[in-house]
Amino acid sequence: MFDIIKAILLGIIEGITEWLPISSTGHLILADEFLSLGADEAFKEMFNVVIQLGAIMAVVVLYWNRLWPFTSKEKGYIKKSSMSLWMKVLVAVVPSAIIGLFLDDWLDRTFYKPIPVSIMLIVYGVLFILVERFNRNRTPSVTTVRGMSYKTALIIGAFQILALIPGTSRSGATILGAILIGCSRSLSAEFSFYLAVPTMIGASLLKLVKFGFNFTGLEFVILITGMIVAFIVSVLAIKFLLGYIKKKDFTFFGYYRIALGLIVLAYFYLIK
């Protein structure tokens, strides 16, 4: 029963941190110290990735009308706007898919540790602050997915490679990259959501294949619980972020990342 409660809490953390540019990995590393599941390391590593499937479903549900590419016979069966969106997403996902497929295990072994994660939290926190200052008086050149070129989508996808290093934040890397090349904040966040669908499905399936499907009954319940909670919280987190960026920039998240990075360092190397 206690592990179910832990799964709920971890699902809440995943649902919030996956979409806000504050690194779900940094939070889950800290959470694991206090909410560690009663399972082996292989299951916990797989759990932290696969509960993202619940978070993905929040994007699918909220943006179903834009993502679903098929329509009625009267309208020609195919929605051109949705197909164009998916083509740009697929172009953007290629760079990280290629790198991640070959380096996934090495990246986890090398960087899934408190010091690298802390450094990435702090570095990207500083970058958010600097980019927002640089961007303050600029007018975005791209404000809609329709107006986005395939070259722009590919460049954003290249920025997502940086997120393969734990602590970077997938949404943080793509949002920063999109803003730097002239996309509006709202478009940067929205495209980051779309890009998450194939990226996180691929990462989750990769972890499932490596782990295998030999779950115990309790492990299956824990996993499903985490996914459901992550879905519900993700819906709220996405709506919050979209409302937030209409009025404010990402500077606050930069300071938050720096603070979290320092907390992770202090806990693991001064307190623990």
Coordinates of C-alpha atoms in Angstrom, one line a residue:
M1 CA 0.0 0.0 0.0
F2 CA 2.8 2.4 0.9
D3 CA 4.4 1.9 -2.6
I4 CA 1.0 2.8 -4.2
I5 CA 1.1 6.1 -2.2
K6 CA 4.7 6.7 -3.4
A7 CA 3.6 6.0 -7.0
I8 CA 0.9 8.7 -6.6
L9 CA 3.4 11.2 -5.3
L10 CA 5.9 10.4 -8.1
G11 CA 3.1 10.7 -10.6
I12 CA 2.3 14.2 -9.3
I13 CA 6.0 15.2 -9.6
E14 CA 6.3 13.8 -13.1
G15 CA 3.0 15.5 -14.2
I16 CA 4.2 18.9 -13.1
T17 CA 7.9 18.8 -14.0
E18 CA 7.6 17.1 -17.4
W19 CA 6.0 20.1 -19.0
L20 CA 7.4 23.0 -17.0
P21 CA 11.1 23.6 -18.0
I22 CA 12.5 22.6 -14.7
S23 CA 13.7 19.1 -15.3
S24 CA 11.8 16.1 -14.2
T25 CA 15.0 14.2 -13.6
G26 CA 16.3 16.6 -11.0
H27 CA 13.1 16.3 -9.1
L28 CA 12.9 12.5 -9.4
I29 CA 16.5 12.1 -8.1
L30 CA 15.6 14.1 -5.0
A31 CA 12.2 12.3 -4.7
D32 CA 13.9 8.9 -4.9
E33 CA 15.8 9.7 -1.7
F34 CA 12.6 10.1 0.2
L35 CA 10.0 8.2 -1.9
S36 CA 12.1 5.3 -3.2
L37 CA 9.9 2.5 -4.4
G38 CA 10.3 -0.9 -2.9
A39 CA 11.6 -2.4 -6.1
D40 CA 15.0 -3.1 -7.7
E41 CA 16.9 -0.4 -9.6
A42 CA 15.9 -1.7 -13.0
F43 CA 12.2 -1.3 -12.3
K44 CA 12.6 2.1 -10.7
E45 CA 14.6 3.4 -13.7
M46 CA 11.9 2.0 -16.1
F47 CA 9.1 3.4 -13.9
N48 CA 10.6 6.9 -14.0
V49 CA 10.5 6.8 -17.8
V50 CA 7.3 4.9 -18.6
I51 CA 5.0 7.0 -16.4
Q52 CA 5.7 9.6 -19.0
L53 CA 3.2 7.7 -21.2
G54 CA 0.5 9.1 -18.8
A55 CA 1.9 12.6 -19.3
I56 CA 1.9 12.1 -23.1
M57 CA -1.8 11.3 -23.1
A58 CA -2.5 14.7 -21.6
V59 CA -1.1 16.3 -24.8
V60 CA -3.1 13.9 -27.0
V61 CA -6.4 14.6 -25.2
L62 CA -5.9 18.4 -25.0
Y63 CA -4.7 18.7 -28.6
W64 CA -6.7 15.9 -30.2
N65 CA -8.4 18.1 -32.8
R66 CA -5.0 19.4 -34.0
L67 CA -3.2 16.0 -33.8
W68 CA -5.8 13.7 -35.3
P69 CA -5.0 13.9 -39.1
F70 CA -8.2 12.2 -40.4
T71 CA -11.6 13.8 -41.2
S72 CA -14.8 13.1 -43.1
K73 CA -15.2 12.1 -46.7
E74 CA -16.7 15.5 -47.4
K75 CA -13.5 17.2 -46.3
G76 CA -11.2 14.8 -48.2
Y77 CA -10.4 12.3 -45.4
I78 CA -7.0 14.0 -44.5
K79 CA -6.5 17.3 -42.6
K80 CA -3.7 19.0 -44.3
S81 CA -2.9 21.1 -41.2
S82 CA -2.5 18.1 -39.0
M83 CA -0.4 16.2 -41.5
S84 CA 1.9 19.2 -41.9
L85 CA 2.2 19.4 -38.1
W86 CA 3.1 15.7 -37.9
M87 CA 5.7 16.0 -40.7
K88 CA 7.4 18.9 -38.8
V89 CA 7.3 16.9 -35.6
L90 CA 8.8 13.9 -37.3
V91 CA 11.6 16.0 -38.8
A92 CA 12.3 17.5 -35.4
V93 CA 12.4 14.2 -33.6
V94 CA 15.1 12.6 -35.9
P95 CA 18.2 14.1 -34.4
S96 CA 17.5 13.0 -30.8
A97 CA 16.1 9.7 -31.9
I98 CA 19.3 8.8 -33.7
I99 CA 21.6 9.9 -30.9
G100 CA 19.4 8.5 -28.1
L101 CA 19.1 5.1 -29.7
F102 CA 22.8 4.5 -29.6
L103 CA 23.8 6.4 -26.5
D104 CA 20.9 5.9 -24.1
D105 CA 22.6 3.5 -21.8
W106 CA 25.9 5.4 -21.8
L107 CA 24.2 8.7 -21.1
D108 CA 22.3 7.2 -18.1
R109 CA 25.5 5.6 -16.7
T110 CA 27.6 8.8 -17.2
F111 CA 25.2 11.6 -16.3
Y112 CA 22.4 10.2 -14.2
K113 CA 24.2 11.3 -11.0
P114 CA 23.7 14.3 -8.6
I115 CA 26.7 16.4 -9.8
P116 CA 26.0 16.3 -13.6
V117 CA 22.2 16.8 -13.0
S118 CA 22.9 19.8 -10.6
I119 CA 25.3 21.3 -13.2
M120 CA 22.7 21.0 -15.9
L121 CA 20.0 22.5 -13.7
I122 CA 22.1 25.5 -12.9
V123 CA 23.6 26.0 -16.4
Y124 CA 20.2 26.0 -18.1
G125 CA 18.7 28.1 -15.3
V126 CA 21.3 30.8 -16.2
L127 CA 20.6 30.3 -19.9
F128 CA 16.9 30.9 -19.4
I129 CA 17.6 34.2 -17.6
L130 CA 20.1 35.3 -20.3
V131 CA 17.9 34.3 -23.2
E132 CA 14.9 36.1 -21.8
R133 CA 17.0 39.3 -21.3
F134 CA 18.2 38.9 -24.9
N135 CA 14.7 38.3 -26.2
R136 CA 13.0 41.1 -24.2
N137 CA 12.9 43.6 -27.1
R138 CA 12.7 41.2 -30.0
T139 CA 9.6 40.5 -32.0
P140 CA 9.1 36.8 -32.8
S141 CA 9.4 36.0 -36.4
V142 CA 7.4 32.7 -36.1
T143 CA 4.1 32.6 -34.1
T144 CA 2.3 29.5 -35.5
V145 CA 3.1 26.0 -36.4
R146 CA 1.7 26.7 -39.9
G147 CA 4.2 29.5 -40.3
M148 CA 7.1 27.3 -39.1
S149 CA 9.5 25.9 -41.7
Y150 CA 10.9 22.4 -41.8
K151 CA 14.3 23.9 -41.2
T152 CA 13.1 25.6 -38.0
A153 CA 11.5 22.3 -36.8
L154 CA 14.8 20.5 -37.5
I155 CA 16.8 23.1 -35.5
I156 CA 14.5 22.8 -32.6
G157 CA 14.9 19.1 -32.8
A158 CA 18.7 19.5 -32.7
F159 CA 18.3 21.4 -29.4
Q160 CA 16.4 18.5 -28.0
I161 CA 19.6 16.4 -28.3
L162 CA 20.8 18.4 -25.3
A163 CA 17.9 17.0 -23.2
L164 CA 19.4 13.6 -23.5
I165 CA 21.7 14.7 -20.6
P166 CA 19.7 14.3 -17.4
G167 CA 18.9 17.5 -15.6
T168 CA 18.6 19.5 -18.9
S169 CA 14.8 19.2 -19.3
R170 CA 13.4 18.2 -22.6
S171 CA 10.9 21.0 -22.6
G172 CA 13.5 23.4 -21.4
A173 CA 15.9 22.6 -24.2
T174 CA 13.3 22.8 -27.0
I175 CA 11.7 26.0 -25.6
L176 CA 15.1 27.7 -25.3
G177 CA 16.1 26.7 -28.8
A178 CA 12.8 27.8 -30.3
I179 CA 12.9 31.2 -28.6
L180 CA 16.5 31.7 -29.8
I181 CA 15.7 31.2 -33.4
G182 CA 12.7 33.5 -33.3
C183 CA 9.7 31.5 -32.2
S184 CA 7.2 33.1 -29.8
R185 CA 7.0 31.8 -26.3
S186 CA 3.5 30.3 -26.8
L187 CA 4.6 28.5 -30.0
S188 CA 7.8 27.3 -28.4
A189 CA 5.8 25.7 -25.6
E190 CA 3.2 24.3 -27.9
F191 CA 5.7 22.7 -30.3
S192 CA 7.5 21.3 -27.3
F193 CA 4.3 19.5 -26.3
Y194 CA 3.8 18.1 -29.8
L195 CA 7.4 17.0 -30.0
A196 CA 7.0 15.1 -26.7
V197 CA 4.6 12.6 -28.1
P198 CA 6.9 10.6 -30.4
T199 CA 9.9 11.3 -28.3
M200 CA 8.5 10.1 -25.0
I201 CA 6.7 7.1 -26.6
G202 CA 9.9 6.1 -28.1
A203 CA 11.9 6.5 -24.9
S204 CA 9.2 4.6 -22.9
L205 CA 9.0 1.7 -25.3
L206 CA 12.8 1.5 -25.4
K207 CA 12.9 1.2 -21.6
L208 CA 10.0 -1.4 -21.6
V209 CA 11.8 -3.6 -24.1
K210 CA 15.1 -3.4 -22.1
F211 CA 13.3 -4.2 -18.9
G212 CA 11.0 -6.8 -20.4
F213 CA 7.3 -7.3 -19.6
N214 CA 7.8 -9.6 -16.6
F215 CA 6.0 -7.4 -14.0
T216 CA 4.7 -8.7 -10.8
G217 CA 1.1 -7.9 -10.0
L218 CA 2.2 -5.1 -7.6
E219 CA 4.7 -3.6 -10.0
F220 CA 2.0 -3.4 -12.7
V221 CA -0.4 -1.6 -10.3
I222 CA 2.3 0.8 -9.2
L223 CA 3.2 1.6 -12.9
I224 CA -0.5 2.1 -13.9
T225 CA -1.1 4.3 -10.8
G226 CA 1.9 6.5 -11.7
M227 CA 0.7 6.8 -15.3
I228 CA -2.9 7.8 -14.4
V229 CA -1.8 10.4 -11.8
A230 CA 0.8 11.8 -14.2
F231 CA -1.9 12.2 -16.9
I232 CA -4.3 14.1 -14.6
V233 CA -1.6 16.4 -13.2
S234 CA -0.1 16.9 -16.7
V235 CA -3.4 18.3 -17.9
L236 CA -3.4 20.9 -15.2
A237 CA 0.3 21.7 -15.7
I238 CA 0.0 22.3 -19.4
K239 CA -3.0 24.6 -18.9
F240 CA -1.1 26.4 -16.2
L241 CA 2.0 26.9 -18.4
L242 CA -0.1 28.2 -21.4
G243 CA -1.8 30.7 -19.2
Y244 CA 1.4 31.7 -17.5
I245 CA 3.4 32.5 -20.6
K246 CA 0.6 34.8 -21.9
K247 CA 1.5 37.2 -19.1
K248 CA 5.1 36.4 -18.1
D249 CA 8.4 35.1 -19.4
F250 CA 10.5 32.1 -18.4
T251 CA 12.9 34.0 -16.1
F252 CA 11.2 32.6 -12.9
F253 CA 11.9 29.1 -14.1
G254 CA 15.6 30.0 -14.6
Y255 CA 15.9 31.1 -10.9
Y256 CA 14.0 28.0 -9.8
R257 CA 16.4 25.7 -11.7
I258 CA 19.4 27.4 -10.1
A259 CA 17.9 27.0 -6.6
L260 CA 17.0 23.4 -7.2
G261 CA 20.5 22.6 -8.6
L262 CA 22.1 24.1 -5.5
I263 CA 19.7 22.1 -3.2
V264 CA 20.6 18.9 -5.0
L265 CA 24.3 19.6 -4.6
A266 CA 23.9 20.6 -0.9
Y267 CA 21.9 17.6 -0.1
F268 CA 24.1 15.0 -1.7
Y269 CA 27.5 16.5 -0.8
L270 CA 26.9 18.5 2.5
I271 CA 23.9 16.9 4.2
K272 CA 23.8 13.2 3.2

